[in-house]
Coordinates of C-alpha atoms in Angstrom, one line a residue:
Chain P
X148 CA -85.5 -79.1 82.9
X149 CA -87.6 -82.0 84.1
X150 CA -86.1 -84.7 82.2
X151 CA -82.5 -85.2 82.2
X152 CA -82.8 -87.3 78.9
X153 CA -85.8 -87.9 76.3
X154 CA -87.0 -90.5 75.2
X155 CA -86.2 -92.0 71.5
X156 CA -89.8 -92.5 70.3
X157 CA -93.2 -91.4 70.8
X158 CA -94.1 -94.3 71.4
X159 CA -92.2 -95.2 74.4
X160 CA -94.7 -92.5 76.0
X161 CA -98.0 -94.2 75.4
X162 CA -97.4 -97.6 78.1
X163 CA -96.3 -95.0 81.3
X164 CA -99.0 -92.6 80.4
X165 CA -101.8 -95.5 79.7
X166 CA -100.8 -96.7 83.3
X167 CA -100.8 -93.2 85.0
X168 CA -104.3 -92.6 83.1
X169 CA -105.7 -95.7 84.5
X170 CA -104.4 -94.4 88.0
X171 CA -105.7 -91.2 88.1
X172 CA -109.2 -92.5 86.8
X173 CA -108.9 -95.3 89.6
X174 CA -108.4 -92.6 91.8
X175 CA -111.2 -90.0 90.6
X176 CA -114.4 -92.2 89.4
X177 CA -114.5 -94.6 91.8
X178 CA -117.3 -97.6 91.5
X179 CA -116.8 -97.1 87.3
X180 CA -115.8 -99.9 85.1
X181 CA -112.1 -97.8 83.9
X182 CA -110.4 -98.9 80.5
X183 CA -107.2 -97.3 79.3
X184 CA -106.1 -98.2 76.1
X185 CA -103.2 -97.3 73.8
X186 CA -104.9 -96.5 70.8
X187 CA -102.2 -94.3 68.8
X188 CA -102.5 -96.7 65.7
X189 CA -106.0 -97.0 65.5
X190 CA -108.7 -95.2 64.7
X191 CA -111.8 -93.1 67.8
X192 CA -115.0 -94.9 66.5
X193 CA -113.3 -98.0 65.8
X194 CA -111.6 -98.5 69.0
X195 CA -115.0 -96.6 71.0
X196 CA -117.0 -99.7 69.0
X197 CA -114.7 -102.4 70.5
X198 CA -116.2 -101.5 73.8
X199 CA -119.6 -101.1 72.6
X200 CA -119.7 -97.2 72.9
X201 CA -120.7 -95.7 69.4
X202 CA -119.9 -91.9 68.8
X203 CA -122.0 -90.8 65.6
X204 CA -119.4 -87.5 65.7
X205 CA -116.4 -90.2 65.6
X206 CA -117.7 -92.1 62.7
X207 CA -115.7 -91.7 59.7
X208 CA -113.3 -88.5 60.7
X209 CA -110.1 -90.3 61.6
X210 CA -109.3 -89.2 64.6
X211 CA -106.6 -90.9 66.4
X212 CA -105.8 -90.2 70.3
X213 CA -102.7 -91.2 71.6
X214 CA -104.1 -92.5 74.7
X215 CA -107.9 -93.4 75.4
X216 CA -109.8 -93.9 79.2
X217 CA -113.1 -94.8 79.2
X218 CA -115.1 -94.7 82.3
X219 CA -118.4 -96.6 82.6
X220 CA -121.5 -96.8 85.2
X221 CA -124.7 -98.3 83.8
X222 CA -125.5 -95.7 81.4
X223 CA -123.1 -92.9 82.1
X224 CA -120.0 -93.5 79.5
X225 CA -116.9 -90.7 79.8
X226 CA -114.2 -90.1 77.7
X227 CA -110.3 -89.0 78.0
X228 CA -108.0 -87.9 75.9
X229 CA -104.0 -88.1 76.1
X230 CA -102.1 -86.8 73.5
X231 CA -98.3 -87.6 73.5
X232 CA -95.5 -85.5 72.1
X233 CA -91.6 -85.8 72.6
X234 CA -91.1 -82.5 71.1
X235 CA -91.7 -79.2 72.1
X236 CA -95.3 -78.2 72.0
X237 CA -96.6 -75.5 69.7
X238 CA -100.2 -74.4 68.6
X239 CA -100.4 -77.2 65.9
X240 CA -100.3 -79.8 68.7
X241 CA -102.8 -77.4 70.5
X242 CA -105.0 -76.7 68.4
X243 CA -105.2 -80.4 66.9
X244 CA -106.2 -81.8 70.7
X245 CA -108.4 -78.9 71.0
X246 CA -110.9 -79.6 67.9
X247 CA -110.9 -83.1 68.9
X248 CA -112.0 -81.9 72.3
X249 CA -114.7 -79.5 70.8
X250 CA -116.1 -82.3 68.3
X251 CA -116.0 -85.1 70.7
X252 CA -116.4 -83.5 74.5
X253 CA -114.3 -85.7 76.7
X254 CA -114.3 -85.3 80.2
X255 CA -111.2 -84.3 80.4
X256 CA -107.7 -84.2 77.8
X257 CA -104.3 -84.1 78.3
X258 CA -101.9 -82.5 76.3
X259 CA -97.9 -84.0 77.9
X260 CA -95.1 -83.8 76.1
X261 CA -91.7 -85.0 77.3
X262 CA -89.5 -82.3 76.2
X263 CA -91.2 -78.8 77.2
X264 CA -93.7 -76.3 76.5
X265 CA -92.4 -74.9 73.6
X266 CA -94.1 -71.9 72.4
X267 CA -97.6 -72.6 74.4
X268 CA -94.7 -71.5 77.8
X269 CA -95.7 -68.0 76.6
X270 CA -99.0 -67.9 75.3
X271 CA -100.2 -69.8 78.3
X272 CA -97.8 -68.8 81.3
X273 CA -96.7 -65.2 79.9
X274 CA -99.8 -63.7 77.8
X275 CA -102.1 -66.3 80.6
X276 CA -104.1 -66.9 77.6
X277 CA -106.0 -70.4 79.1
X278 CA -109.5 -69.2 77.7
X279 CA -107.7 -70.8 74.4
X280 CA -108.0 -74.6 76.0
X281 CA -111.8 -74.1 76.6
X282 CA -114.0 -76.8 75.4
X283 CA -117.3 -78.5 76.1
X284 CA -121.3 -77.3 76.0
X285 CA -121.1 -74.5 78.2
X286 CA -123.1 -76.5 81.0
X287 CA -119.7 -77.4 83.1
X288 CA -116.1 -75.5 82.8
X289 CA -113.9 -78.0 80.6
X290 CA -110.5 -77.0 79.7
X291 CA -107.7 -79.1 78.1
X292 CA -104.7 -79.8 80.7
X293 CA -100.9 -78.7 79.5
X294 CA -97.9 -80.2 81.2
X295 CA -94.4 -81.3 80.7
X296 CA -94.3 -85.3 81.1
X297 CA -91.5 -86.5 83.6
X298 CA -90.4 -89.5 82.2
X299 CA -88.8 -91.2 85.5
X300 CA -92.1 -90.4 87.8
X301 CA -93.9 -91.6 85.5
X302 CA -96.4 -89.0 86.1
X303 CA -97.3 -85.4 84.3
X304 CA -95.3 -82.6 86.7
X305 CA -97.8 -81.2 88.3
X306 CA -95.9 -78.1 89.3
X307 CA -95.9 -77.7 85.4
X308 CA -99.7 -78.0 84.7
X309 CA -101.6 -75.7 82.9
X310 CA -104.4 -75.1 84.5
X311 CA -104.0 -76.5 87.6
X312 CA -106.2 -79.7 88.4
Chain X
X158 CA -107.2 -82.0 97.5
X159 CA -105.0 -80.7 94.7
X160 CA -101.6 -81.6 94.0
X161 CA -100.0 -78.2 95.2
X162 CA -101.9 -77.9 98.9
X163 CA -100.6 -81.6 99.2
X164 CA -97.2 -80.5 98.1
X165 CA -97.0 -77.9 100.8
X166 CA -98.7 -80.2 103.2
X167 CA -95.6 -83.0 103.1
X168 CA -93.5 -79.7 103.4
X169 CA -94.9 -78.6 106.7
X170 CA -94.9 -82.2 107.9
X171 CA -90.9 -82.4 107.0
X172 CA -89.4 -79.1 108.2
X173 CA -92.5 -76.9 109.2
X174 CA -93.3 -74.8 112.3
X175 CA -96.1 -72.8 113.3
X176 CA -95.7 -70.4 114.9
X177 CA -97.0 -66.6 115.6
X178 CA -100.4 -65.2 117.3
X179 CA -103.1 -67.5 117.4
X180 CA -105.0 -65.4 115.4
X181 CA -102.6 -64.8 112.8
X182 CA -100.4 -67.7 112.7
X183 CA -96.6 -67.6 110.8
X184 CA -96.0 -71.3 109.0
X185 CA -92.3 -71.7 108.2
X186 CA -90.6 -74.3 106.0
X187 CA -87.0 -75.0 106.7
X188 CA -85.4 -76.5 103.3
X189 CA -81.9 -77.8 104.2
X190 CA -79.0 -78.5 102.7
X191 CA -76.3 -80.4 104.4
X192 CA -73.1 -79.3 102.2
X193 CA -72.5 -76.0 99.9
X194 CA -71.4 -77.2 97.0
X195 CA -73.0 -80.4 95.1
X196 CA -70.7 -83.7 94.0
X197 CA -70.2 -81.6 90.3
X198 CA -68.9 -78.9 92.4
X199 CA -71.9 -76.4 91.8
X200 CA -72.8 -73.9 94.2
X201 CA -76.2 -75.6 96.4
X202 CA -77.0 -72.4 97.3
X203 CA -77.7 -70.9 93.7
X204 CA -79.8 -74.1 93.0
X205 CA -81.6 -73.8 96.1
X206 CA -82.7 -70.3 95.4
X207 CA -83.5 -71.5 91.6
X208 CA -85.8 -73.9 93.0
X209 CA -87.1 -71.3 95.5
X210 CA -88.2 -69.4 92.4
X211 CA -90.7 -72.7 91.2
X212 CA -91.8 -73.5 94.4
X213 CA -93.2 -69.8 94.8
X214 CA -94.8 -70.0 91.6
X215 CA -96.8 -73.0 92.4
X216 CA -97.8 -72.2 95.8
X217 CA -98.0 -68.0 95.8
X218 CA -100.8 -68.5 93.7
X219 CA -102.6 -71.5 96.7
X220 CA -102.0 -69.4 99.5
X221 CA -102.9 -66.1 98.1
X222 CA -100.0 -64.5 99.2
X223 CA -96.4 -63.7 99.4
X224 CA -93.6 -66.1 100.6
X225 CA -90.9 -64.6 102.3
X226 CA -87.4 -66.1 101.7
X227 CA -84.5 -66.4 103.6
X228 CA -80.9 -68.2 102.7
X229 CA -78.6 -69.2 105.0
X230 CA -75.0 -71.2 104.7
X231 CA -76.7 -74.2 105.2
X232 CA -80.2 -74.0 104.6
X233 CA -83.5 -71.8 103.2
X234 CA -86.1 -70.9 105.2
X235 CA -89.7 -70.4 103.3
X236 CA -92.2 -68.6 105.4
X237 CA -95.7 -67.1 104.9
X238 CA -99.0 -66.3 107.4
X239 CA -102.4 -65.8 107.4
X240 CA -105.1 -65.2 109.4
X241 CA -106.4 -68.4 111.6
X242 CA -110.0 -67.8 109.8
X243 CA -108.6 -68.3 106.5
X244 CA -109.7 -71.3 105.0
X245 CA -106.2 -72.6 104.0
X246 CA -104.8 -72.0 107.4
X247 CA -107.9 -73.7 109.0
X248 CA -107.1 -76.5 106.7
X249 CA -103.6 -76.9 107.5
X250 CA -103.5 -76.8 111.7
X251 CA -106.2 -79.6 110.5
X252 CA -104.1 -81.8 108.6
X253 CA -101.4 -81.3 111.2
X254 CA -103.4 -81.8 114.0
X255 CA -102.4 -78.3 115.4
X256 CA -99.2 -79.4 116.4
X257 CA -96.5 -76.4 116.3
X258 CA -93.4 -78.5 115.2
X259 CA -92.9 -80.9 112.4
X260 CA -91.5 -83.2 115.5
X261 CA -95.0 -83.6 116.6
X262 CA -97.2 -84.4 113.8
X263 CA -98.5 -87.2 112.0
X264 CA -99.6 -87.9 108.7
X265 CA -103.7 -87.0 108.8
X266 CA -105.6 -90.0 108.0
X267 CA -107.3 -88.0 105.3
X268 CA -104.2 -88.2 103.5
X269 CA -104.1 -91.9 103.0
X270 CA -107.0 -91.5 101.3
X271 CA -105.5 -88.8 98.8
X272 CA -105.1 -90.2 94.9
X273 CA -101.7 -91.9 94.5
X274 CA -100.7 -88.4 92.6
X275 CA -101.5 -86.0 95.9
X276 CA -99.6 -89.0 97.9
X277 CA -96.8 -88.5 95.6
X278 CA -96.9 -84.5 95.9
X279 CA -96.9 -84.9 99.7
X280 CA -94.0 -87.1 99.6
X281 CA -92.2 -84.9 97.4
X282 CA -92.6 -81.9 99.3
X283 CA -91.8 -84.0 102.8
X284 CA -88.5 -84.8 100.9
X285 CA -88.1 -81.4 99.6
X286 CA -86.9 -80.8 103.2
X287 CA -85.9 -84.0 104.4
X288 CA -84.4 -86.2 101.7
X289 CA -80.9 -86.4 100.6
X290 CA -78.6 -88.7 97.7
X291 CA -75.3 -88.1 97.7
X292 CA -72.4 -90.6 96.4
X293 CA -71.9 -92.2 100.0
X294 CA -75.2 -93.1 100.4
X295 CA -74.9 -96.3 98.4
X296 CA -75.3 -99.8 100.1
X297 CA -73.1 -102.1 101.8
X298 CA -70.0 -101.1 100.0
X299 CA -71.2 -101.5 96.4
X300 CA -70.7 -98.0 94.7
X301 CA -73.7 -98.7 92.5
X302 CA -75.9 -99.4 94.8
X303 CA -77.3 -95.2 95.9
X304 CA -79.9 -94.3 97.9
X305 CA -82.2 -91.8 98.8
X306 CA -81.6 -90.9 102.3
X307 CA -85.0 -89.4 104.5
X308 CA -84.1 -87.7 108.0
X309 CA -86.6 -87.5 110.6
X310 CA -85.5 -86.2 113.8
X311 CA -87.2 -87.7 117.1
X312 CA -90.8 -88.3 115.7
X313 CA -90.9 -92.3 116.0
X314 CA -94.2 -92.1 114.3
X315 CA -93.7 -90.0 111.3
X316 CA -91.2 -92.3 109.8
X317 CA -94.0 -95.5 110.1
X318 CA -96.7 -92.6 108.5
X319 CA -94.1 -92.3 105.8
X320 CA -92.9 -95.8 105.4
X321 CA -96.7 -96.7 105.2
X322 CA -97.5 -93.9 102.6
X323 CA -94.8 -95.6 100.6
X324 CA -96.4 -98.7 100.6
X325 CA -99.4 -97.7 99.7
X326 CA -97.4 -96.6 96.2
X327 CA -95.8 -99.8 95.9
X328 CA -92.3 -98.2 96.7
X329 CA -90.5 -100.5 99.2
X330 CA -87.8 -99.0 102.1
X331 CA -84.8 -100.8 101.5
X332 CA -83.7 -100.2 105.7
X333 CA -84.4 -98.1 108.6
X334 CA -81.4 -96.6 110.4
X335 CA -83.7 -96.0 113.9
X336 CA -82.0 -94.1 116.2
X337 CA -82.1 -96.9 119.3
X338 CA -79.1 -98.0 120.8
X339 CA -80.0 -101.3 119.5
X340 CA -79.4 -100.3 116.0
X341 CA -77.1 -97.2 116.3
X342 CA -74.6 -98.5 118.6
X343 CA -75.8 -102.1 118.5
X344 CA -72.1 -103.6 120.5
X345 CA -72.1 -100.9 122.7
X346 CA -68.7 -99.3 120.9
X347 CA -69.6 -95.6 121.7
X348 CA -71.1 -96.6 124.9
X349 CA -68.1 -98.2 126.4
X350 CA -66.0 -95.1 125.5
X351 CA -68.0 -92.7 127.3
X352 CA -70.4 -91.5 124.4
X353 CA -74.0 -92.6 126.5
X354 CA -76.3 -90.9 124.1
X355 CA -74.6 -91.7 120.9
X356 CA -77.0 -93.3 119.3
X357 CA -80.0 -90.5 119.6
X358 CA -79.8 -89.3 116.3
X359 CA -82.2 -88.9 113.8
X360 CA -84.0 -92.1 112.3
X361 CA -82.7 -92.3 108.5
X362 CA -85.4 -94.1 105.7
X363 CA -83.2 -95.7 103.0
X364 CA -84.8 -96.4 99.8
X365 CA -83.0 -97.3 96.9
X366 CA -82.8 -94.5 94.4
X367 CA -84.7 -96.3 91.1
X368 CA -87.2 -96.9 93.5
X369 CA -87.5 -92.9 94.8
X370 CA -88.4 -92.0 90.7
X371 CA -91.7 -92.0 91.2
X372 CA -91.6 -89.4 93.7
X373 CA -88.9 -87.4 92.7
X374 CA -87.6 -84.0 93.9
X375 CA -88.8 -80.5 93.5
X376 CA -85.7 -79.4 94.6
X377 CA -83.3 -79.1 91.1
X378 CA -79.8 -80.3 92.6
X379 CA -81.8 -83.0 94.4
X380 CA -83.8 -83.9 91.3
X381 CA -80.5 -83.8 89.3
X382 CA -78.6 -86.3 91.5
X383 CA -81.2 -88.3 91.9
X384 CA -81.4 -89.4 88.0
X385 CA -77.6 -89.3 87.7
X386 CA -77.7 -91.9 90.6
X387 CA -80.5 -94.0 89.6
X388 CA -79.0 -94.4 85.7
X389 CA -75.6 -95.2 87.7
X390 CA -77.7 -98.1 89.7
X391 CA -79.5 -99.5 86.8
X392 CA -76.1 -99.9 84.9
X393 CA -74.3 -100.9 87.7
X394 CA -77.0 -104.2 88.0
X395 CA -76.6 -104.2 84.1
X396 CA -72.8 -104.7 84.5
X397 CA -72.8 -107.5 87.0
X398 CA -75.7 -109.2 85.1
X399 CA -78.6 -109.0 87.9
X400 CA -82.4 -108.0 87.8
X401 CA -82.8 -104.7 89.4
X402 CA -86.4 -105.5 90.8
X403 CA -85.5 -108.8 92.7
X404 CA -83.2 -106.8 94.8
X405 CA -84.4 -103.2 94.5
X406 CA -88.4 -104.0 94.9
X407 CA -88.5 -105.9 97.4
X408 CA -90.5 -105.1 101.0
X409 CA -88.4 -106.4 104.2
X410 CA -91.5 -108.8 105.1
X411 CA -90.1 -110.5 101.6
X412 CA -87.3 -112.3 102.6
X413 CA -86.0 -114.0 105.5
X414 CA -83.1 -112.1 106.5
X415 CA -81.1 -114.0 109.6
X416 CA -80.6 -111.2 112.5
X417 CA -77.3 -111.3 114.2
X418 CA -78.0 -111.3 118.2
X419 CA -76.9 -108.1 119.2
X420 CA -76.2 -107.3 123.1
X421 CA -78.9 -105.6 125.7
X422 CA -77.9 -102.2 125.9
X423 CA -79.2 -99.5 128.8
X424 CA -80.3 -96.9 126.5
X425 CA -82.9 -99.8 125.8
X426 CA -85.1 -98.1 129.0
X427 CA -84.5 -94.7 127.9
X428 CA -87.5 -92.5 128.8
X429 CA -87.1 -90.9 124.9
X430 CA -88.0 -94.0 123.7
X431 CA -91.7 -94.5 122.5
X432 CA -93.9 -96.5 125.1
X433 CA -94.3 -99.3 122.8
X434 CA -90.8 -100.1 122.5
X435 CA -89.4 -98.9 125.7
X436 CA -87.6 -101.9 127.8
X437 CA -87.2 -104.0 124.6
X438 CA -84.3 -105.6 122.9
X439 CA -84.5 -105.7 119.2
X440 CA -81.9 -107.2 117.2
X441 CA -83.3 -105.4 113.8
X442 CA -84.8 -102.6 112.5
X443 CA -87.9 -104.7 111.2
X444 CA -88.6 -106.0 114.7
X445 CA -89.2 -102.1 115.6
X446 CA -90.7 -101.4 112.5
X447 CA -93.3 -104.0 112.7
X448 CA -93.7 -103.1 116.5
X449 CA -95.0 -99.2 115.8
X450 CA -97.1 -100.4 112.7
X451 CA -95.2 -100.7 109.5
X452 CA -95.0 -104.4 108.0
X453 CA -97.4 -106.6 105.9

């Protein structure tokens, strides 16, 4: 068990993982402009807009992602994806993150939640079926990330991570 | 780096030893544990080997091959070896510098450089085998008040590394228990009854346990005792009506703490002493912390 306690809301998982998320792409793309922004309320294009990035695929789908990073270098723009759950995860949660990958090619997406795996322990640990969090053109090996979120670190547990980064 | 090479890394650094043929060297990993039962009464042992069980998941799959266990009364004893070719093995004498013992190595360079998450696995994995929280850690007196204890025999040096590596996460040491006469028997108690080398011991960090949380521990009883004690901190502050952070967060070059003069002692020339501090009288732990490199 990772955490000892869970948190009450959601919500209370978007500030901590908006401020790991801005680490981590602090860390990884250095010399980019890096914007992490809670954006559970609000909707892709419009929030992508705000920052003057427009995403034809966005426009008009409602997709809503949990936690947004933007990286930016002249004309290079990336995208990430966090998705936030308190509860067990199961293929819904999965397969929700997944299409938004597969319209919308991030970089790279997270799938945390704060309570466990749920039934994705076995399909992913067990039956090892990680093909199912492929994504992207083809061109560079993208796969969506799975991990338990520890709530005091502050940080997904690594040792938990699906694939490994 | 990934997050599981610096896990093992801090590890090695901690407890490890190399060991073994040159051309096939044996790493081992010593994880202690200083009692055999926890506070709740629970059997170390059982979560010792539970936690065995992750920690093999994670890194069998790194190192490409089996880790052999071993339990003892009062510690487990990971081990594994590869050939000195191998890529991971070349990797690791690098980022120890080749030394044999954990007693002689330093934190690489490199690994200041690592993304604050690697830092944080290399921490956890150093305190995997070093760290401790138990009930009497707490500070001066006040029950509330726990701490993570780290234990690093005779390397001067490592402690600095690791009280540098903190800082570089924003995670403040609340003291330094050195082992120098100055600060282990600083009125010369045990050395006027006899006890000459009393205070060569091993140099404790002390960092409070809300401040450990980003860090964590992979080891479960460890991991379990730190929340319990961290909750038990931040209500104790709650109770008595003070802000955690103004006493918690707080780096020793901070606040103007007034030193008490403490007597010369002659284990001040002691030939285990570092170079840099041989000869001298401190009359804190800053003043030798700030001497071997860790302050503003």
């Amino acid at each position: 068990m990772v955490n000892n306690r869970n948190v009450k809301s959601e919500f209370e998982l978007y500030a901590p993982m908006c401020l790991w998320l801005s680490t981590y792409l602090r860390d990884n793309y250095k010399g980019f402009e890096i914007i992490t922004v809670d954006s559970h309320d609000e909707r892709l294009d419009s929030v992508l807009s705000k920052y003057g990035i427009a995403n034809d695929l966005a426009t008009g789908i409602g997709i809503k992602i949990d936690v947004l990073g933007i990286v930016k270098k002249a004309n290079v723009v990336k995208l990430f994806f966090v998705e936030a759950k308190k509860t067990s995860l199961n293929l819904h949660d999965l397969g929700q993150l997944l299409i938004y990958c597969r319209l919308i090619d991030p970089e790279e997406a997270f799938l945390m939640s704060s309570s466990d795996l749920g039934s994705l322990d076995k399909l992913l640990n067990t039956f090892k079926r990680d093909d199912l969090l492929n994504f992207g053109n083809g061109k560079k090996m993208k796969k969506m990330k799975v991990a338990i979120w520890n709530i005091s670190a502050g940080t997904p547990e690594f040792s938990t991570m699906i694939p490994k980064m | 780096m990934n997050n599981e090479m610096a896990y093992l890394l801090g590890m090695i650094c901690g407890n490890g030893e190399i060991g073994g043929r040159f051309d096939f060297p044996i790493i081992s990993i010593e994880i202690p544990h200083k009692k055999i039962r926890t506070e709740d009464f629970h059997d170390i042992a059982i979560y010792v080997k539970a936690s065995i069980t992750d920690i093999r998941r994670i890194l069998e799959p790194l190192i490409g091959t089996n880790l052999s266990f071993t339990q003892g009364e009062h510690s487990a004893i990971l081990s594994f070896s590869k050939p000195h070719e191998d890529f991971l093995m070349r990797e690791i004498l690098r980022y120890t510098g080749h030394a044999v013992k954990h007693d002689n190595m330093r934190i690489h360079s490199d690994i200041f450089s690592f993304a604050d998450d690697q830092k944080k696995m290399f921490l956890r994995g150093f305190c995997d085998v070093t760290g401790y929280i138990r009930r009497s850690n707490a500070s001066f007196g006040e029950k509330y008040k726990h701490r993570v204890y780290v234990e690093i025999p005779k390397n001067w040096f490592m402690v600095i590394d690791i009280c540098n590596l903190l800082k570089d996460l924003n995670i403040p040491v609340q003291t330094i228990d050195w082992a120098h006469p100055n600060i282990r028997d600083s009125n010369l108690t045990k050395y006027n009854q006899g006890q000459h080398n009393f205070w060569k011991k091993e140099h404790q960090i002390k960092i409070y346990a809300n401040e450990f949380l980003p860090i964590g521990f992979g080891i479960i009883h460890k991991m379990q005792a730190l929340q319990t004690y961290s909750e038990e901190l931040m209500t104790g502050f709650k109770v008595k009506n003070k802000a955690v952070d103004k006493v918690t967060h707080r780096f020793y070059w901070e606040f103007n703490g007034r030193n008490s003069i403490k007597p010369h002692h002659p284990g001040e020339n002691d030939i285990s002493l570092p170079l840099q501090i041989r000869g001298k009288h401190y009359d804190s732990w800053k003043q030798i912390a700030e001497e071997l490199g860790y302050g503003k």
